[in-house]
């Protein structure tokens, strides 16, 4: 097919598609739509977490919402304390703070919701570990939650907090090891 013949067919076809809205560029989401999406992605539930994670893994599909996906993970606190992987929980927490602030809707109520979602994300992660080390993980989850709840940042997590959880984990592993040897 020659270029002129192709152009003769393509131009009217493209015009019809644009008029029908099939090939039109997507419009930016409204403020209300952005608020609804950010709110739904920062609820305190597993389904909210899973929706956020799916969107995070397919950010292009959400480009019209102009979401802030940036993260510093767990800030200055370890992302993987004692081998417990808190990265995704911290990333969703950053998402909640950054996008609610960006939309101008970051109130004390929103902060409390995002912080509680963070805590429950951490606890769900802890539940995936061996029963013997879960108490140490839950202890760290509580420490991380208290830091963001009270100070708005994980920078408040101290080395003493990490040492306490490390001792709990070591003691639990020692107990399970000695039981296995009997």
mmCIF file of N, CA and C in Angstrom, residues 22-126:
data_model
loop_
_atom_site.group_PDB
_atom_site.id
_atom_site.type_symbol
_atom_site.label_atom_id
_atom_site.label_comp_id
_atom_site.label_asym_id
_atom_site.label_seq_id
_atom_site.Cartn_x
_atom_site.Cartn_y
_atom_site.Cartn_z
ATOM 1 N N UNK A 22 -11.991 6.906 21.410
ATOM 2 C CA UNK A 22 -11.229 5.670 21.516
ATOM 3 C C UNK A 22 -9.734 5.936 21.522
ATOM 4 N N UNK A 23 -9.288 6.874 20.706
ATOM 5 C CA UNK A 23 -7.856 7.141 20.613
ATOM 6 C C UNK A 23 -7.470 8.458 21.265
ATOM 7 N N UNK A 24 -8.415 9.070 21.951
ATOM 8 C CA UNK A 24 -8.130 10.357 22.581
ATOM 9 C C UNK A 24 -7.190 10.158 23.758
ATOM 10 N N UNK A 25 -6.282 11.097 23.969
ATOM 11 C CA UNK A 25 -5.419 10.975 25.140
ATOM 12 C C UNK A 25 -6.257 11.062 26.411
ATOM 13 N N UNK A 26 -5.873 10.304 27.397
ATOM 14 C CA UNK A 26 -6.616 10.293 28.657
ATOM 15 C C UNK A 26 -6.507 11.645 29.346
ATOM 16 N N UNK A 27 -7.591 12.036 29.981
ATOM 17 C CA UNK A 27 -7.607 13.303 30.712
ATOM 18 C C UNK A 27 -7.073 13.077 32.118
ATOM 19 N N UNK A 28 -6.489 14.101 32.670
ATOM 20 C CA UNK A 28 -5.999 14.009 34.045
ATOM 21 C C UNK A 28 -7.174 13.763 34.984
ATOM 22 N N UNK A 29 -6.915 13.025 36.020
ATOM 23 C CA UNK A 29 -7.952 12.740 37.011
ATOM 24 C C UNK A 29 -8.323 14.022 37.748
ATOM 25 N N UNK A 30 -9.571 14.096 38.169
ATOM 26 C CA UNK A 30 -10.028 15.254 38.940
ATOM 27 C C UNK A 30 -9.484 15.169 40.363
ATOM 28 N N UNK A 31 -9.575 16.273 41.070
ATOM 29 C CA UNK A 31 -9.143 16.307 42.466
ATOM 30 C C UNK A 31 -9.892 15.244 43.272
ATOM 31 N N UNK A 32 -11.202 15.160 43.064
ATOM 32 C CA UNK A 32 -12.019 14.194 43.808
ATOM 33 C C UNK A 32 -11.593 12.760 43.509
ATOM 34 N N UNK A 33 -11.274 12.485 42.248
ATOM 35 C CA UNK A 33 -10.818 11.144 41.884
ATOM 36 C C UNK A 33 -9.472 10.831 42.536
ATOM 37 N N UNK A 34 -8.590 11.820 42.568
ATOM 38 C CA UNK A 34 -7.280 11.623 43.202
ATOM 39 C C UNK A 34 -7.446 11.335 44.689
ATOM 40 N N UNK A 35 -8.303 12.103 45.347
ATOM 41 C CA UNK A 35 -8.552 11.890 46.778
ATOM 42 C C UNK A 35 -9.106 10.484 47.008
ATOM 43 N N UNK A 36 -10.051 10.070 46.168
ATOM 44 C CA UNK A 36 -10.650 8.743 46.325
ATOM 45 C C UNK A 36 -9.601 7.638 46.172
ATOM 46 N N UNK A 37 -8.722 7.775 45.193
ATOM 47 C CA UNK A 37 -7.699 6.751 44.961
ATOM 48 C C UNK A 37 -6.691 6.723 46.104
ATOM 49 N N UNK A 38 -6.189 7.896 46.494
ATOM 50 C CA UNK A 38 -5.202 7.949 47.578
ATOM 51 C C UNK A 38 -5.814 7.409 48.868
ATOM 52 N N UNK A 39 -7.055 7.768 49.130
ATOM 53 C CA UNK A 39 -7.730 7.280 50.333
ATOM 54 C C UNK A 39 -7.901 5.764 50.276
ATOM 55 N N UNK A 40 -8.293 5.248 49.118
ATOM 56 C CA UNK A 40 -8.495 3.794 49.021
ATOM 57 C C UNK A 40 -7.180 3.025 49.140
ATOM 58 N N UNK A 41 -6.088 3.625 48.684
ATOM 59 C CA UNK A 41 -4.785 2.955 48.752
ATOM 60 C C UNK A 41 -4.136 3.055 50.131
ATOM 61 N N UNK A 42 -4.708 3.820 51.037
ATOM 62 C CA UNK A 42 -4.077 4.011 52.351
ATOM 63 C C UNK A 42 -5.000 3.604 53.501
ATOM 64 N N UNK A 43 -5.922 2.713 53.221
ATOM 65 C CA UNK A 43 -6.796 2.203 54.268
ATOM 66 C C UNK A 43 -6.079 1.106 55.050
ATOM 67 N N UNK A 44 -6.620 0.805 56.210
ATOM 68 C CA UNK A 44 -6.038 -0.196 57.107
ATOM 69 C C UNK A 44 -6.635 -1.575 56.811
ATOM 70 N N UNK A 45 -6.322 -2.106 55.643
ATOM 71 C CA UNK A 45 -6.826 -3.438 55.305
ATOM 72 C C UNK A 45 -5.874 -4.111 54.329
ATOM 73 N N UNK A 46 -5.946 -5.412 54.290
ATOM 74 C CA UNK A 46 -5.117 -6.169 53.360
ATOM 75 C C UNK A 46 -5.518 -5.865 51.921
ATOM 76 N N UNK A 47 -6.822 -5.709 51.672
ATOM 77 C CA UNK A 47 -7.256 -5.418 50.301
ATOM 78 C C UNK A 47 -6.740 -4.057 49.841
ATOM 79 N N UNK A 48 -6.692 -3.080 50.731
ATOM 80 C CA UNK A 48 -6.135 -1.770 50.388
ATOM 81 C C UNK A 48 -4.650 -1.901 50.074
ATOM 82 N N UNK A 49 -3.935 -2.642 50.904
ATOM 83 C CA UNK A 49 -2.509 -2.876 50.674
ATOM 84 C C UNK A 49 -2.290 -3.547 49.318
ATOM 85 N N UNK A 50 -3.081 -4.585 49.036
ATOM 86 C CA UNK A 50 -2.926 -5.308 47.773
ATOM 87 C C UNK A 50 -3.236 -4.418 46.572
ATOM 88 N N UNK A 51 -4.248 -3.563 46.689
ATOM 89 C CA UNK A 51 -4.572 -2.622 45.606
ATOM 90 C C UNK A 51 -3.424 -1.648 45.391
ATOM 91 N N UNK A 52 -2.885 -1.116 46.495
ATOM 92 C CA UNK A 52 -1.745 -0.196 46.393
ATOM 93 C C UNK A 52 -0.550 -0.894 45.740
ATOM 94 N N UNK A 53 -0.250 -2.112 46.170
ATOM 95 C CA UNK A 53 0.901 -2.838 45.634
ATOM 96 C C UNK A 53 0.729 -3.117 44.140
ATOM 97 N N UNK A 54 -0.475 -3.486 43.741
ATOM 98 C CA UNK A 54 -0.751 -3.721 42.324
ATOM 99 C C UNK A 54 -0.532 -2.437 41.519
ATOM 100 N N UNK A 55 -1.020 -1.320 42.039
ATOM 101 C CA UNK A 55 -0.829 -0.028 41.361
ATOM 102 C C UNK A 55 0.647 0.357 41.338
ATOM 103 N N UNK A 56 1.337 0.114 42.427
ATOM 104 C CA UNK A 56 2.776 0.440 42.501
ATOM 105 C C UNK A 56 3.559 -0.339 41.455
ATOM 106 N N UNK A 57 3.148 -1.583 41.236
ATOM 107 C CA UNK A 57 3.818 -2.425 40.250
ATOM 108 C C UNK A 57 3.397 -2.110 38.815
ATOM 109 N N UNK A 58 2.374 -1.261 38.648
ATOM 110 C CA UNK A 58 1.878 -0.874 37.327
ATOM 111 C C UNK A 58 1.592 0.629 37.322
ATOM 112 N N UNK A 59 2.585 1.420 37.686
ATOM 113 C CA UNK A 59 2.412 2.864 37.860
ATOM 114 C C UNK A 59 1.927 3.572 36.602
ATOM 115 N N UNK A 60 2.292 3.081 35.442
ATOM 116 C CA UNK A 60 1.872 3.715 34.193
ATOM 117 C C UNK A 60 0.363 3.795 34.061
ATOM 118 N N UNK A 61 -0.333 2.790 34.565
ATOM 119 C CA UNK A 61 -1.794 2.778 34.492
ATOM 120 C C UNK A 61 -2.418 3.868 35.359
ATOM 121 N N UNK A 62 -1.639 4.414 36.281
ATOM 122 C CA UNK A 62 -2.140 5.426 37.211
ATOM 123 C C UNK A 62 -1.548 6.810 36.940
ATOM 124 N N UNK A 63 -0.931 6.974 35.793
ATOM 125 C CA UNK A 63 -0.246 8.234 35.466
ATOM 126 C C UNK A 63 -1.185 9.437 35.505
ATOM 127 N N UNK A 64 -2.448 9.253 35.133
ATOM 128 C CA UNK A 64 -3.403 10.368 35.124
ATOM 129 C C UNK A 64 -3.672 10.922 36.521
ATOM 130 N N UNK A 65 -3.316 10.168 37.539
ATOM 131 C CA UNK A 65 -3.560 10.604 38.916
ATOM 132 C C UNK A 65 -2.389 11.389 39.494
ATOM 133 N N UNK A 66 -1.294 11.431 38.772
ATOM 134 C CA UNK A 66 -0.112 12.195 39.192
ATOM 135 C C UNK A 66 0.276 11.859 40.637
ATOM 136 N N UNK A 67 0.383 10.566 40.915
ATOM 137 C CA UNK A 67 0.710 10.108 42.262
ATOM 138 C C UNK A 67 2.211 10.191 42.507
ATOM 139 N N UNK A 68 2.564 10.412 43.759
ATOM 140 C CA UNK A 68 3.970 10.461 44.162
ATOM 141 C C UNK A 68 4.353 9.078 44.686
ATOM 142 N N UNK A 69 5.117 8.349 43.899
ATOM 143 C CA UNK A 69 5.539 6.997 44.259
ATOM 144 C C UNK A 69 6.911 6.988 44.908
ATOM 145 N N UNK A 70 7.510 8.141 45.091
ATOM 146 C CA UNK A 70 8.859 8.184 45.655
ATOM 147 C C UNK A 70 8.847 7.701 47.107
ATOM 148 N N UNK A 71 9.975 7.181 47.525
ATOM 149 C CA UNK A 71 10.080 6.670 48.892
ATOM 150 C C UNK A 71 11.534 6.704 49.337
ATOM 151 N N UNK A 72 11.718 6.917 50.621
ATOM 152 C CA UNK A 72 13.052 6.727 51.204
ATOM 153 C C UNK A 72 13.006 5.495 52.111
ATOM 154 N N UNK A 73 12.000 4.660 51.836
ATOM 155 C CA UNK A 73 11.746 3.442 52.600
ATOM 156 C C UNK A 73 11.606 3.783 54.080
ATOM 157 N N UNK A 74 12.392 3.210 54.938
ATOM 158 C CA UNK A 74 12.213 3.432 56.375
ATOM 159 C C UNK A 74 13.068 4.592 56.887
ATOM 160 N N UNK A 75 13.304 5.567 56.043
ATOM 161 C CA UNK A 75 14.084 6.766 56.380
ATOM 162 C C UNK A 75 15.448 6.365 56.922
ATOM 163 N N UNK A 76 15.786 6.876 58.081
ATOM 164 C CA UNK A 76 17.110 6.584 58.640
ATOM 165 C C UNK A 76 17.124 5.304 59.476
ATOM 166 N N UNK A 77 15.966 4.692 59.673
ATOM 167 C CA UNK A 77 15.907 3.411 60.391
ATOM 168 C C UNK A 77 16.147 2.272 59.402
ATOM 169 N N UNK A 78 16.579 1.121 59.887
ATOM 170 C CA UNK A 78 16.831 0.001 58.970
ATOM 171 C C UNK A 78 15.556 -0.434 58.238
ATOM 172 N N UNK A 79 15.692 -0.724 56.945
ATOM 173 C CA UNK A 79 14.570 -1.219 56.143
ATOM 174 C C UNK A 79 14.335 -2.703 56.395
ATOM 175 N N UNK A 80 15.363 -3.358 56.877
ATOM 176 C CA UNK A 80 15.363 -4.801 57.045
ATOM 177 C C UNK A 80 15.924 -5.154 58.429
ATOM 178 N N UNK A 81 15.316 -4.597 59.504
ATOM 179 C CA UNK A 81 15.909 -4.799 60.832
ATOM 180 C C UNK A 81 15.889 -6.272 61.237
ATOM 181 N N UNK A 82 17.043 -6.765 61.609
ATOM 182 C CA UNK A 82 17.209 -8.154 62.064
ATOM 183 C C UNK A 82 16.721 -9.167 61.034
ATOM 184 N N UNK A 83 16.695 -8.769 59.780
ATOM 185 C CA UNK A 83 16.246 -9.663 58.721
ATOM 186 C C UNK A 83 14.755 -9.606 58.455
ATOM 187 N N UNK A 84 14.025 -8.758 59.150
ATOM 188 C CA UNK A 84 12.592 -8.590 58.912
ATOM 189 C C UNK A 84 12.424 -7.515 57.834
ATOM 190 N N UNK A 85 11.826 -7.887 56.718
ATOM 191 C CA UNK A 85 11.742 -6.996 55.563
ATOM 192 C C UNK A 85 10.555 -6.034 55.695
ATOM 193 N N UNK A 86 10.841 -4.804 56.090
ATOM 194 C CA UNK A 86 9.812 -3.781 56.282
ATOM 195 C C UNK A 86 9.728 -2.807 55.108
ATOM 196 N N UNK A 87 10.448 -3.081 54.015
ATOM 197 C CA UNK A 87 10.545 -2.119 52.908
ATOM 198 C C UNK A 87 9.188 -1.716 52.331
ATOM 199 N N UNK A 88 8.358 -2.681 51.965
ATOM 200 C CA UNK A 88 7.089 -2.332 51.327
ATOM 201 C C UNK A 88 6.154 -1.603 52.286
ATOM 202 N N UNK A 89 6.165 -1.989 53.549
ATOM 203 C CA UNK A 89 5.338 -1.281 54.535
ATOM 204 C C UNK A 89 5.769 0.177 54.627
ATOM 205 N N UNK A 90 7.072 0.401 54.640
ATOM 206 C CA UNK A 90 7.591 1.771 54.703
ATOM 207 C C UNK A 90 7.278 2.538 53.422
ATOM 208 N N UNK A 91 7.353 1.864 52.279
ATOM 209 C CA UNK A 91 7.047 2.526 51.006
ATOM 210 C C UNK A 91 5.587 2.959 50.961
ATOM 211 N N UNK A 92 4.667 2.113 51.449
ATOM 212 C CA UNK A 92 3.245 2.496 51.444
ATOM 213 C C UNK A 92 3.005 3.637 52.428
ATOM 214 N N UNK A 93 3.708 3.626 53.542
ATOM 215 C CA UNK A 93 3.581 4.713 54.509
ATOM 216 C C UNK A 93 4.030 6.030 53.875
ATOM 217 N N UNK A 94 5.166 6.008 53.183
ATOM 218 C CA UNK A 94 5.630 7.204 52.465
ATOM 219 C C UNK A 94 4.592 7.658 51.445
ATOM 220 N N UNK A 95 4.023 6.703 50.714
ATOM 221 C CA UNK A 95 2.992 7.016 49.728
ATOM 222 C C UNK A 95 1.828 7.751 50.400
ATOM 223 N N UNK A 96 1.387 7.236 51.543
ATOM 224 C CA UNK A 96 0.265 7.857 52.248
ATOM 225 C C UNK A 96 0.569 9.274 52.695
ATOM 226 N N UNK A 97 1.712 9.477 53.322
ATOM 227 C CA UNK A 97 2.087 10.818 53.780
ATOM 228 C C UNK A 97 2.244 11.770 52.596
ATOM 229 N N UNK A 98 3.017 11.354 51.601
ATOM 230 C CA UNK A 98 3.365 12.256 50.496
ATOM 231 C C UNK A 98 2.158 12.635 49.652
ATOM 232 N N UNK A 99 1.301 11.683 49.360
ATOM 233 C CA UNK A 99 0.166 11.993 48.495
ATOM 234 C C UNK A 99 -0.944 12.739 49.223
ATOM 235 N N UNK A 100 -1.177 12.422 50.484
ATOM 236 C CA UNK A 100 -2.168 13.185 51.240
ATOM 237 C C UNK A 100 -1.700 14.622 51.442
ATOM 238 N N UNK A 101 -0.408 14.816 51.685
ATOM 239 C CA UNK A 101 0.139 16.177 51.807
ATOM 240 C C UNK A 101 0.049 16.907 50.477
ATOM 241 N N UNK A 102 0.388 16.222 49.411
ATOM 242 C CA UNK A 102 0.354 16.818 48.072
ATOM 243 C C UNK A 102 -1.053 17.307 47.723
ATOM 244 N N UNK A 103 -2.058 16.556 48.162
ATOM 245 C CA UNK A 103 -3.448 16.930 47.891
ATOM 246 C C UNK A 103 -3.988 17.950 48.892
ATOM 247 N N UNK A 104 -3.213 18.249 49.925
ATOM 248 C CA UNK A 104 -3.649 19.216 50.931
ATOM 249 C C UNK A 104 -4.695 18.682 51.885
ATOM 250 N N UNK A 105 -4.728 17.366 52.061
ATOM 251 C CA UNK A 105 -5.745 16.755 52.930
ATOM 252 C C UNK A 105 -5.122 15.982 54.091
ATOM 253 N N UNK A 106 -3.870 16.300 54.404
ATOM 254 C CA UNK A 106 -3.160 15.588 55.470
ATOM 255 C C UNK A 106 -3.541 16.196 56.814
ATOM 256 N N UNK A 107 -4.553 15.617 57.444
ATOM 257 C CA UNK A 107 -5.031 16.064 58.753
ATOM 258 C C UNK A 107 -4.562 15.072 59.816
ATOM 259 N N UNK A 108 -4.838 15.367 61.065
ATOM 260 C CA UNK A 108 -4.461 14.430 62.132
ATOM 261 C C UNK A 108 -5.210 13.103 61.974
ATOM 262 N N UNK A 109 -6.434 13.152 61.475
ATOM 263 C CA UNK A 109 -7.211 11.932 61.248
ATOM 264 C C UNK A 109 -6.588 11.095 60.135
ATOM 265 N N UNK A 110 -6.187 11.759 59.057
ATOM 266 C CA UNK A 110 -5.543 11.049 57.943
ATOM 267 C C UNK A 110 -4.212 10.463 58.409
ATOM 268 N N UNK A 111 -3.437 11.233 59.158
ATOM 269 C CA UNK A 111 -2.154 10.754 59.673
ATOM 270 C C UNK A 111 -2.363 9.503 60.525
ATOM 271 N N UNK A 112 -3.360 9.541 61.406
ATOM 272 C CA UNK A 112 -3.639 8.390 62.271
ATOM 273 C C UNK A 112 -4.009 7.161 61.439
ATOM 274 N N UNK A 113 -4.805 7.358 60.381
ATOM 275 C CA UNK A 113 -5.200 6.238 59.522
ATOM 276 C C UNK A 113 -3.986 5.649 58.804
ATOM 277 N N UNK A 114 -3.147 6.520 58.238
ATOM 278 C CA UNK A 114 -1.963 6.055 57.503
ATOM 279 C C UNK A 114 -0.987 5.360 58.457
ATOM 280 N N UNK A 115 -0.808 5.914 59.652
ATOM 281 C CA UNK A 115 0.088 5.299 60.637
ATOM 282 C C UNK A 115 -0.425 3.931 61.088
ATOM 283 N N UNK A 116 -1.737 3.816 61.314
ATOM 284 C CA UNK A 116 -2.313 2.536 61.726
ATOM 285 C C UNK A 116 -2.202 1.505 60.595
ATOM 286 N N UNK A 117 -2.416 1.947 59.361
ATOM 287 C CA UNK A 117 -2.243 1.038 58.217
ATOM 288 C C UNK A 117 -0.801 0.535 58.166
ATOM 289 N N UNK A 118 0.142 1.428 58.438
ATOM 290 C CA UNK A 118 1.561 1.067 58.478
ATOM 291 C C UNK A 118 1.803 -0.019 59.531
ATOM 292 N N UNK A 119 1.274 0.189 60.725
ATOM 293 C CA UNK A 119 1.461 -0.780 61.805
ATOM 294 C C UNK A 119 0.888 -2.148 61.424
ATOM 295 N N UNK A 120 -0.293 -2.142 60.861
ATOM 296 C CA UNK A 120 -0.901 -3.420 60.496
ATOM 297 C C UNK A 120 -0.211 -4.069 59.299
ATOM 298 N N UNK A 121 0.336 -3.263 58.383
ATOM 299 C CA UNK A 121 1.165 -3.824 57.304
ATOM 300 C C UNK A 121 2.386 -4.524 57.904
ATOM 301 N N UNK A 122 3.017 -3.872 58.885
ATOM 302 C CA UNK A 122 4.185 -4.467 59.544
ATOM 303 C C UNK A 122 3.805 -5.774 60.244
ATOM 304 N N UNK A 123 2.673 -5.778 60.950
ATOM 305 C CA UNK A 123 2.247 -6.992 61.653
ATOM 306 C C UNK A 123 1.929 -8.120 60.674
ATOM 307 N N UNK A 124 1.304 -7.769 59.541
ATOM 308 C CA UNK A 124 1.035 -8.806 58.536
ATOM 309 C C UNK A 124 2.351 -9.381 58.008
ATOM 310 N N UNK A 125 3.343 -8.534 57.848
ATOM 311 C CA UNK A 125 4.660 -9.015 57.406
ATOM 312 C C UNK A 125 5.266 -9.920 58.482
ATOM 313 N N UNK A 126 5.178 -9.501 59.742
ATOM 314 C CA UNK A 126 5.715 -10.315 60.840
ATOM 315 C C UNK A 126 5.061 -11.697 60.881
#
